């Protein structure tokens, strides 16, 4: 039986796989297009992807119990290039996976303190993770839509949660050194 902790571990890896595939597709994008103004909540691919990274670093830091999160979020330095952004996002994703790999059922219900500067927000780890995954998916969708206005075809990003979709992610899993049985059971 799949547990909540097991599902959250799969989602952490699905998040990594989707970011990897998106960044790989965007590698062919000219640098000017990465920063070009676009119609979206954040006005460029660079701004949207940097927002994803900044928020990820905040919530992953909260899960790990890092100090000074409001200052670190305020002082976030956006990545200037896609290569820099992809490397920093990879590090954040791997840190999230490592945290989720230590997760058990009790850990899903553990309270996470999120220092907001003026107050400390507290929610259960499973809720924080669900919020983080939804945030990622939401903004990757905006990037996907913005890519439609470039020379880069938007990649498929939703083949990473169901074990029966394994044939669609063979290259992605191999590139990360992951095995289906280890991730999906």
PDB file of C-alpha atoms in Angstrom:
ATOM      1  CA  UNK A   1       0.000   0.000   0.000  1.00  0.00           C
ATOM      2  CA  UNK A   2       1.286   3.439  -0.912  1.00  0.00           C
ATOM      3  CA  UNK A   3       1.675   5.646   2.150  1.00  0.00           C
ATOM      4  CA  UNK A   4       1.424   9.425   2.277  1.00  0.00           C
ATOM      5  CA  UNK A   5       5.171   9.627   2.913  1.00  0.00           C
ATOM      6  CA  UNK A   6       5.778   7.371  -0.107  1.00  0.00           C
ATOM      7  CA  UNK A   7       3.575   9.531  -2.313  1.00  0.00           C
ATOM      8  CA  UNK A   8       5.364  12.696  -1.184  1.00  0.00           C
ATOM      9  CA  UNK A   9       8.729  11.075  -2.002  1.00  0.00           C
ATOM     10  CA  UNK A  10       7.427  10.313  -5.512  1.00  0.00           C
ATOM     11  CA  UNK A  11       6.186  13.902  -5.867  1.00  0.00           C
ATOM     12  CA  UNK A  12       9.584  15.270  -4.837  1.00  0.00           C
ATOM     13  CA  UNK A  13      11.194  13.205  -7.582  1.00  0.00           C
ATOM     14  CA  UNK A  14       8.477  14.104 -10.097  1.00  0.00           C
ATOM     15  CA  UNK A  15       9.236  17.738  -9.304  1.00  0.00           C
ATOM     16  CA  UNK A  16      12.940  17.148 -10.029  1.00  0.00           C
ATOM     17  CA  UNK A  17      12.143  15.294 -13.253  1.00  0.00           C
ATOM     18  CA  UNK A  18       9.812  18.047 -14.498  1.00  0.00           C
ATOM     19  CA  UNK A  19      12.331  20.792 -13.721  1.00  0.00           C
ATOM     20  CA  UNK A  20      15.107  18.820 -15.404  1.00  0.00           C
ATOM     21  CA  UNK A  21      13.051  18.240 -18.553  1.00  0.00           C
ATOM     22  CA  UNK A  22      11.915  21.872 -18.695  1.00  0.00           C
ATOM     23  CA  UNK A  23      15.443  23.247 -18.251  1.00  0.00           C
ATOM     24  CA  UNK A  24      16.852  20.786 -20.814  1.00  0.00           C
ATOM     25  CA  UNK A  25      14.289  21.881 -23.396  1.00  0.00           C
ATOM     26  CA  UNK A  26      15.039  25.526 -22.693  1.00  0.00           C
ATOM     27  CA  UNK A  27      18.791  25.050 -23.198  1.00  0.00           C
ATOM     28  CA  UNK A  28      18.228  25.710 -26.919  1.00  0.00           C
ATOM     29  CA  UNK A  29      16.601  29.056 -26.152  1.00  0.00           C
ATOM     30  CA  UNK A  30      18.679  32.136 -26.991  1.00  0.00           C
ATOM     31  CA  UNK A  31      19.667  34.090 -23.866  1.00  0.00           C
ATOM     32  CA  UNK A  32      17.723  37.147 -25.061  1.00  0.00           C
ATOM     33  CA  UNK A  33      14.544  35.039 -25.197  1.00  0.00           C
ATOM     34  CA  UNK A  34      15.148  33.867 -21.618  1.00  0.00           C
ATOM     35  CA  UNK A  35      14.893  37.499 -20.459  1.00  0.00           C
ATOM     36  CA  UNK A  36      12.452  38.822 -23.104  1.00  0.00           C
ATOM     37  CA  UNK A  37       9.236  40.441 -21.807  1.00  0.00           C
ATOM     38  CA  UNK A  38       6.261  38.101 -21.956  1.00  0.00           C
ATOM     39  CA  UNK A  39       2.627  38.100 -20.913  1.00  0.00           C
ATOM     40  CA  UNK A  40       2.362  36.380 -17.530  1.00  0.00           C
ATOM     41  CA  UNK A  41       2.188  37.195 -13.832  1.00  0.00           C
ATOM     42  CA  UNK A  42       5.991  37.385 -13.828  1.00  0.00           C
ATOM     43  CA  UNK A  43       6.938  39.172 -17.053  1.00  0.00           C
ATOM     44  CA  UNK A  44       9.631  36.811 -18.402  1.00  0.00           C
ATOM     45  CA  UNK A  45      10.793  33.213 -18.374  1.00  0.00           C
ATOM     46  CA  UNK A  46      13.753  34.253 -16.220  1.00  0.00           C
ATOM     47  CA  UNK A  47      11.566  36.064 -13.686  1.00  0.00           C
ATOM     48  CA  UNK A  48       9.122  33.163 -13.408  1.00  0.00           C
ATOM     49  CA  UNK A  49      11.811  30.509 -12.999  1.00  0.00           C
ATOM     50  CA  UNK A  50      13.669  32.662 -10.465  1.00  0.00           C
ATOM     51  CA  UNK A  51      10.414  33.054  -8.517  1.00  0.00           C
ATOM     52  CA  UNK A  52      10.019  29.261  -8.431  1.00  0.00           C
ATOM     53  CA  UNK A  53      13.572  28.938  -7.131  1.00  0.00           C
ATOM     54  CA  UNK A  54      13.223  31.649  -4.481  1.00  0.00           C
ATOM     55  CA  UNK A  55      10.021  30.126  -3.115  1.00  0.00           C
ATOM     56  CA  UNK A  56      11.510  26.621  -3.221  1.00  0.00           C
ATOM     57  CA  UNK A  57      14.533  27.752  -1.247  1.00  0.00           C
ATOM     58  CA  UNK A  58      12.242  29.331   1.364  1.00  0.00           C
ATOM     59  CA  UNK A  59      10.008  26.281   1.885  1.00  0.00           C
ATOM     60  CA  UNK A  60      12.795  23.706   1.634  1.00  0.00           C
ATOM     61  CA  UNK A  61      14.685  25.814   4.165  1.00  0.00           C
ATOM     62  CA  UNK A  62      11.636  25.823   6.448  1.00  0.00           C
ATOM     63  CA  UNK A  63      11.365  22.038   6.217  1.00  0.00           C
ATOM     64  CA  UNK A  64      15.044  21.764   7.178  1.00  0.00           C
ATOM     65  CA  UNK A  65      14.622  24.279  10.031  1.00  0.00           C
ATOM     66  CA  UNK A  66      16.998  26.841   8.490  1.00  0.00           C
ATOM     67  CA  UNK A  67      17.389  30.170  10.261  1.00  0.00           C
ATOM     68  CA  UNK A  68      16.791  33.675   8.889  1.00  0.00           C
ATOM     69  CA  UNK A  69      14.385  32.643   6.120  1.00  0.00           C
ATOM     70  CA  UNK A  70      12.786  36.107   5.700  1.00  0.00           C
ATOM     71  CA  UNK A  71      16.209  37.708   5.224  1.00  0.00           C
ATOM     72  CA  UNK A  72      17.359  34.964   2.876  1.00  0.00           C
ATOM     73  CA  UNK A  73      14.181  35.334   0.796  1.00  0.00           C
ATOM     74  CA  UNK A  74      14.587  39.142   0.708  1.00  0.00           C
ATOM     75  CA  UNK A  75      18.252  38.801  -0.291  1.00  0.00           C
ATOM     76  CA  UNK A  76      17.589  36.217  -3.000  1.00  0.00           C
ATOM     77  CA  UNK A  77      19.820  36.970  -6.006  1.00  0.00           C
ATOM     78  CA  UNK A  78      18.125  35.942  -9.249  1.00  0.00           C
ATOM     79  CA  UNK A  79      20.093  33.689 -11.571  1.00  0.00           C
ATOM     80  CA  UNK A  80      21.250  35.637 -14.618  1.00  0.00           C
ATOM     81  CA  UNK A  81      21.421  32.660 -16.984  1.00  0.00           C
ATOM     82  CA  UNK A  82      19.431  29.489 -17.520  1.00  0.00           C
ATOM     83  CA  UNK A  83      22.531  27.394 -16.782  1.00  0.00           C
ATOM     84  CA  UNK A  84      22.981  29.079 -13.397  1.00  0.00           C
ATOM     85  CA  UNK A  85      19.281  28.793 -12.627  1.00  0.00           C
ATOM     86  CA  UNK A  86      19.159  25.090 -13.581  1.00  0.00           C
ATOM     87  CA  UNK A  87      22.141  24.311 -11.333  1.00  0.00           C
ATOM     88  CA  UNK A  88      20.633  26.153  -8.371  1.00  0.00           C
ATOM     89  CA  UNK A  89      17.202  24.590  -8.946  1.00  0.00           C
ATOM     90  CA  UNK A  90      18.817  21.145  -9.142  1.00  0.00           C
ATOM     91  CA  UNK A  91      20.495  21.728  -5.770  1.00  0.00           C
ATOM     92  CA  UNK A  92      17.197  22.837  -4.232  1.00  0.00           C
ATOM     93  CA  UNK A  93      15.348  19.868  -5.748  1.00  0.00           C
ATOM     94  CA  UNK A  94      17.986  17.429  -4.471  1.00  0.00           C
ATOM     95  CA  UNK A  95      17.772  18.951  -1.003  1.00  0.00           C
ATOM     96  CA  UNK A  96      13.990  18.502  -1.080  1.00  0.00           C
ATOM     97  CA  UNK A  97      14.349  14.876  -2.200  1.00  0.00           C
ATOM     98  CA  UNK A  98      16.822  14.207   0.617  1.00  0.00           C
ATOM     99  CA  UNK A  99      14.374  15.654   3.153  1.00  0.00           C
ATOM    100  CA  UNK A 100      11.486  13.599   1.746  1.00  0.00           C
ATOM    101  CA  UNK A 101      13.615  10.441   1.752  1.00  0.00           C
ATOM    102  CA  UNK A 102      13.783  10.743   5.548  1.00  0.00           C
ATOM    103  CA  UNK A 103      10.035  11.257   5.831  1.00  0.00           C
ATOM    104  CA  UNK A 104       7.808   8.752   7.614  1.00  0.00           C
ATOM    105  CA  UNK A 105       4.123   8.872   8.513  1.00  0.00           C
ATOM    106  CA  UNK A 106       4.776  10.743  11.768  1.00  0.00           C
ATOM    107  CA  UNK A 107       6.942  13.225   9.883  1.00  0.00           C
ATOM    108  CA  UNK A 108       4.039  14.005   7.535  1.00  0.00           C
ATOM    109  CA  UNK A 109       2.135  15.344  10.545  1.00  0.00           C
ATOM    110  CA  UNK A 110       5.094  17.159  12.121  1.00  0.00           C
ATOM    111  CA  UNK A 111       4.642  20.905  12.427  1.00  0.00           C
ATOM    112  CA  UNK A 112       6.870  23.121  10.283  1.00  0.00           C
ATOM    113  CA  UNK A 113       7.642  26.674  11.400  1.00  0.00           C
ATOM    114  CA  UNK A 114       7.729  29.207   8.568  1.00  0.00           C
ATOM    115  CA  UNK A 115       9.133  32.509   9.769  1.00  0.00           C
ATOM    116  CA  UNK A 116       7.319  35.277   7.906  1.00  0.00           C
ATOM    117  CA  UNK A 117       9.203  38.091   9.653  1.00  0.00           C
ATOM    118  CA  UNK A 118       6.185  39.506  11.484  1.00  0.00           C
ATOM    119  CA  UNK A 119       4.864  36.127  12.602  1.00  0.00           C
ATOM    120  CA  UNK A 120       5.632  32.433  12.419  1.00  0.00           C
ATOM    121  CA  UNK A 121       3.206  30.426  10.333  1.00  0.00           C
ATOM    122  CA  UNK A 122       2.866  26.764  11.353  1.00  0.00           C
ATOM    123  CA  UNK A 123       1.550  23.933   9.211  1.00  0.00           C
ATOM    124  CA  UNK A 124       2.014  20.190   8.988  1.00  0.00           C
ATOM    125  CA  UNK A 125       4.850  18.985   6.767  1.00  0.00           C
ATOM    126  CA  UNK A 126       2.474  17.210   4.362  1.00  0.00           C
ATOM    127  CA  UNK A 127       0.543  20.460   3.859  1.00  0.00           C
ATOM    128  CA  UNK A 128       3.740  22.432   3.287  1.00  0.00           C
ATOM    129  CA  UNK A 129       4.930  19.878   0.728  1.00  0.00           C
ATOM    130  CA  UNK A 130       1.560  19.846  -1.051  1.00  0.00           C
ATOM    131  CA  UNK A 131       1.641  23.640  -1.246  1.00  0.00           C
ATOM    132  CA  UNK A 132       5.202  23.620  -2.565  1.00  0.00           C
ATOM    133  CA  UNK A 133       4.417  21.033  -5.261  1.00  0.00           C
ATOM    134  CA  UNK A 134       1.301  22.953  -6.336  1.00  0.00           C
ATOM    135  CA  UNK A 135       3.296  26.200  -6.479  1.00  0.00           C
ATOM    136  CA  UNK A 136       5.914  24.551  -8.679  1.00  0.00           C
ATOM    137  CA  UNK A 137       3.316  23.036 -10.996  1.00  0.00           C
ATOM    138  CA  UNK A 138       1.398  26.311 -11.271  1.00  0.00           C
ATOM    139  CA  UNK A 139       4.405  28.389 -12.284  1.00  0.00           C
ATOM    140  CA  UNK A 140       5.944  25.694 -14.516  1.00  0.00           C
ATOM    141  CA  UNK A 141       2.608  25.853 -16.351  1.00  0.00           C
ATOM    142  CA  UNK A 142       3.127  29.574 -16.893  1.00  0.00           C
ATOM    143  CA  UNK A 143       6.624  28.894 -18.254  1.00  0.00           C
ATOM    144  CA  UNK A 144       5.149  26.204 -20.492  1.00  0.00           C
ATOM    145  CA  UNK A 145       2.654  28.705 -21.904  1.00  0.00           C
ATOM    146  CA  UNK A 146       5.339  31.365 -22.415  1.00  0.00           C
ATOM    147  CA  UNK A 147       7.501  28.862 -24.313  1.00  0.00           C
ATOM    148  CA  UNK A 148       4.699  28.581 -26.872  1.00  0.00           C
ATOM    149  CA  UNK A 149       5.755  32.056 -28.051  1.00  0.00           C
ATOM    150  CA  UNK A 150       9.360  30.984 -28.659  1.00  0.00           C
ATOM    151  CA  UNK A 151      11.203  28.654 -31.011  1.00  0.00           C
ATOM    152  CA  UNK A 152      11.369  26.010 -28.248  1.00  0.00           C
ATOM    153  CA  UNK A 153       8.459  23.556 -28.156  1.00  0.00           C
ATOM    154  CA  UNK A 154       7.085  23.236 -24.599  1.00  0.00           C
ATOM    155  CA  UNK A 155       8.038  19.797 -23.243  1.00  0.00           C
ATOM    156  CA  UNK A 156       5.639  17.273 -21.741  1.00  0.00           C
ATOM    157  CA  UNK A 157       5.833  17.684 -17.949  1.00  0.00           C
ATOM    158  CA  UNK A 158       3.193  15.376 -16.482  1.00  0.00           C
ATOM    159  CA  UNK A 159       4.598  11.885 -17.010  1.00  0.00           C
ATOM    160  CA  UNK A 160       6.288  11.537 -13.659  1.00  0.00           C
ATOM    161  CA  UNK A 161       3.678  10.509 -11.075  1.00  0.00           C
ATOM    162  CA  UNK A 162       2.102   7.290 -12.354  1.00  0.00           C
ATOM    163  CA  UNK A 163       4.154   4.097 -12.500  1.00  0.00           C
ATOM    164  CA  UNK A 164       2.336   3.095 -15.703  1.00  0.00           C
ATOM    165  CA  UNK A 165       3.863   6.100 -17.522  1.00  0.00           C
ATOM    166  CA  UNK A 166       7.342   4.601 -17.177  1.00  0.00           C
ATOM    167  CA  UNK A 167       7.932   4.363 -20.948  1.00  0.00           C
ATOM    168  CA  UNK A 168       7.702   8.162 -21.230  1.00  0.00           C
ATOM    169  CA  UNK A 169      10.483   8.903 -18.735  1.00  0.00           C
ATOM    170  CA  UNK A 170      13.166   6.317 -19.543  1.00  0.00           C
ATOM    171  CA  UNK A 171      15.762   8.894 -20.647  1.00  0.00           C
ATOM    172  CA  UNK A 172      14.987  11.236 -17.733  1.00  0.00           C
ATOM    173  CA  UNK A 173      15.318   8.452 -15.155  1.00  0.00           C
ATOM    174  CA  UNK A 174      18.553   7.213 -16.724  1.00  0.00           C
ATOM    175  CA  UNK A 175      20.042  10.715 -16.776  1.00  0.00           C
ATOM    176  CA  UNK A 176      19.464  11.004 -13.030  1.00  0.00           C
ATOM    177  CA  UNK A 177      20.642   7.466 -12.286  1.00  0.00           C
ATOM    178  CA  UNK A 178      17.240   6.498 -10.901  1.00  0.00           C
ATOM    179  CA  UNK A 179      15.517   3.135 -11.239  1.00  0.00           C
ATOM    180  CA  UNK A 180      11.749   2.716 -11.572  1.00  0.00           C
ATOM    181  CA  UNK A 181      11.630   0.111  -8.801  1.00  0.00           C
ATOM    182  CA  UNK A 182      13.462   2.422  -6.379  1.00  0.00           C
ATOM    183  CA  UNK A 183      11.127   5.366  -7.011  1.00  0.00           C
ATOM    184  CA  UNK A 184       7.764   3.731  -7.640  1.00  0.00           C
ATOM    185  CA  UNK A 185       8.112   0.440  -5.774  1.00  0.00           C
TER     186      UNK A 185
END
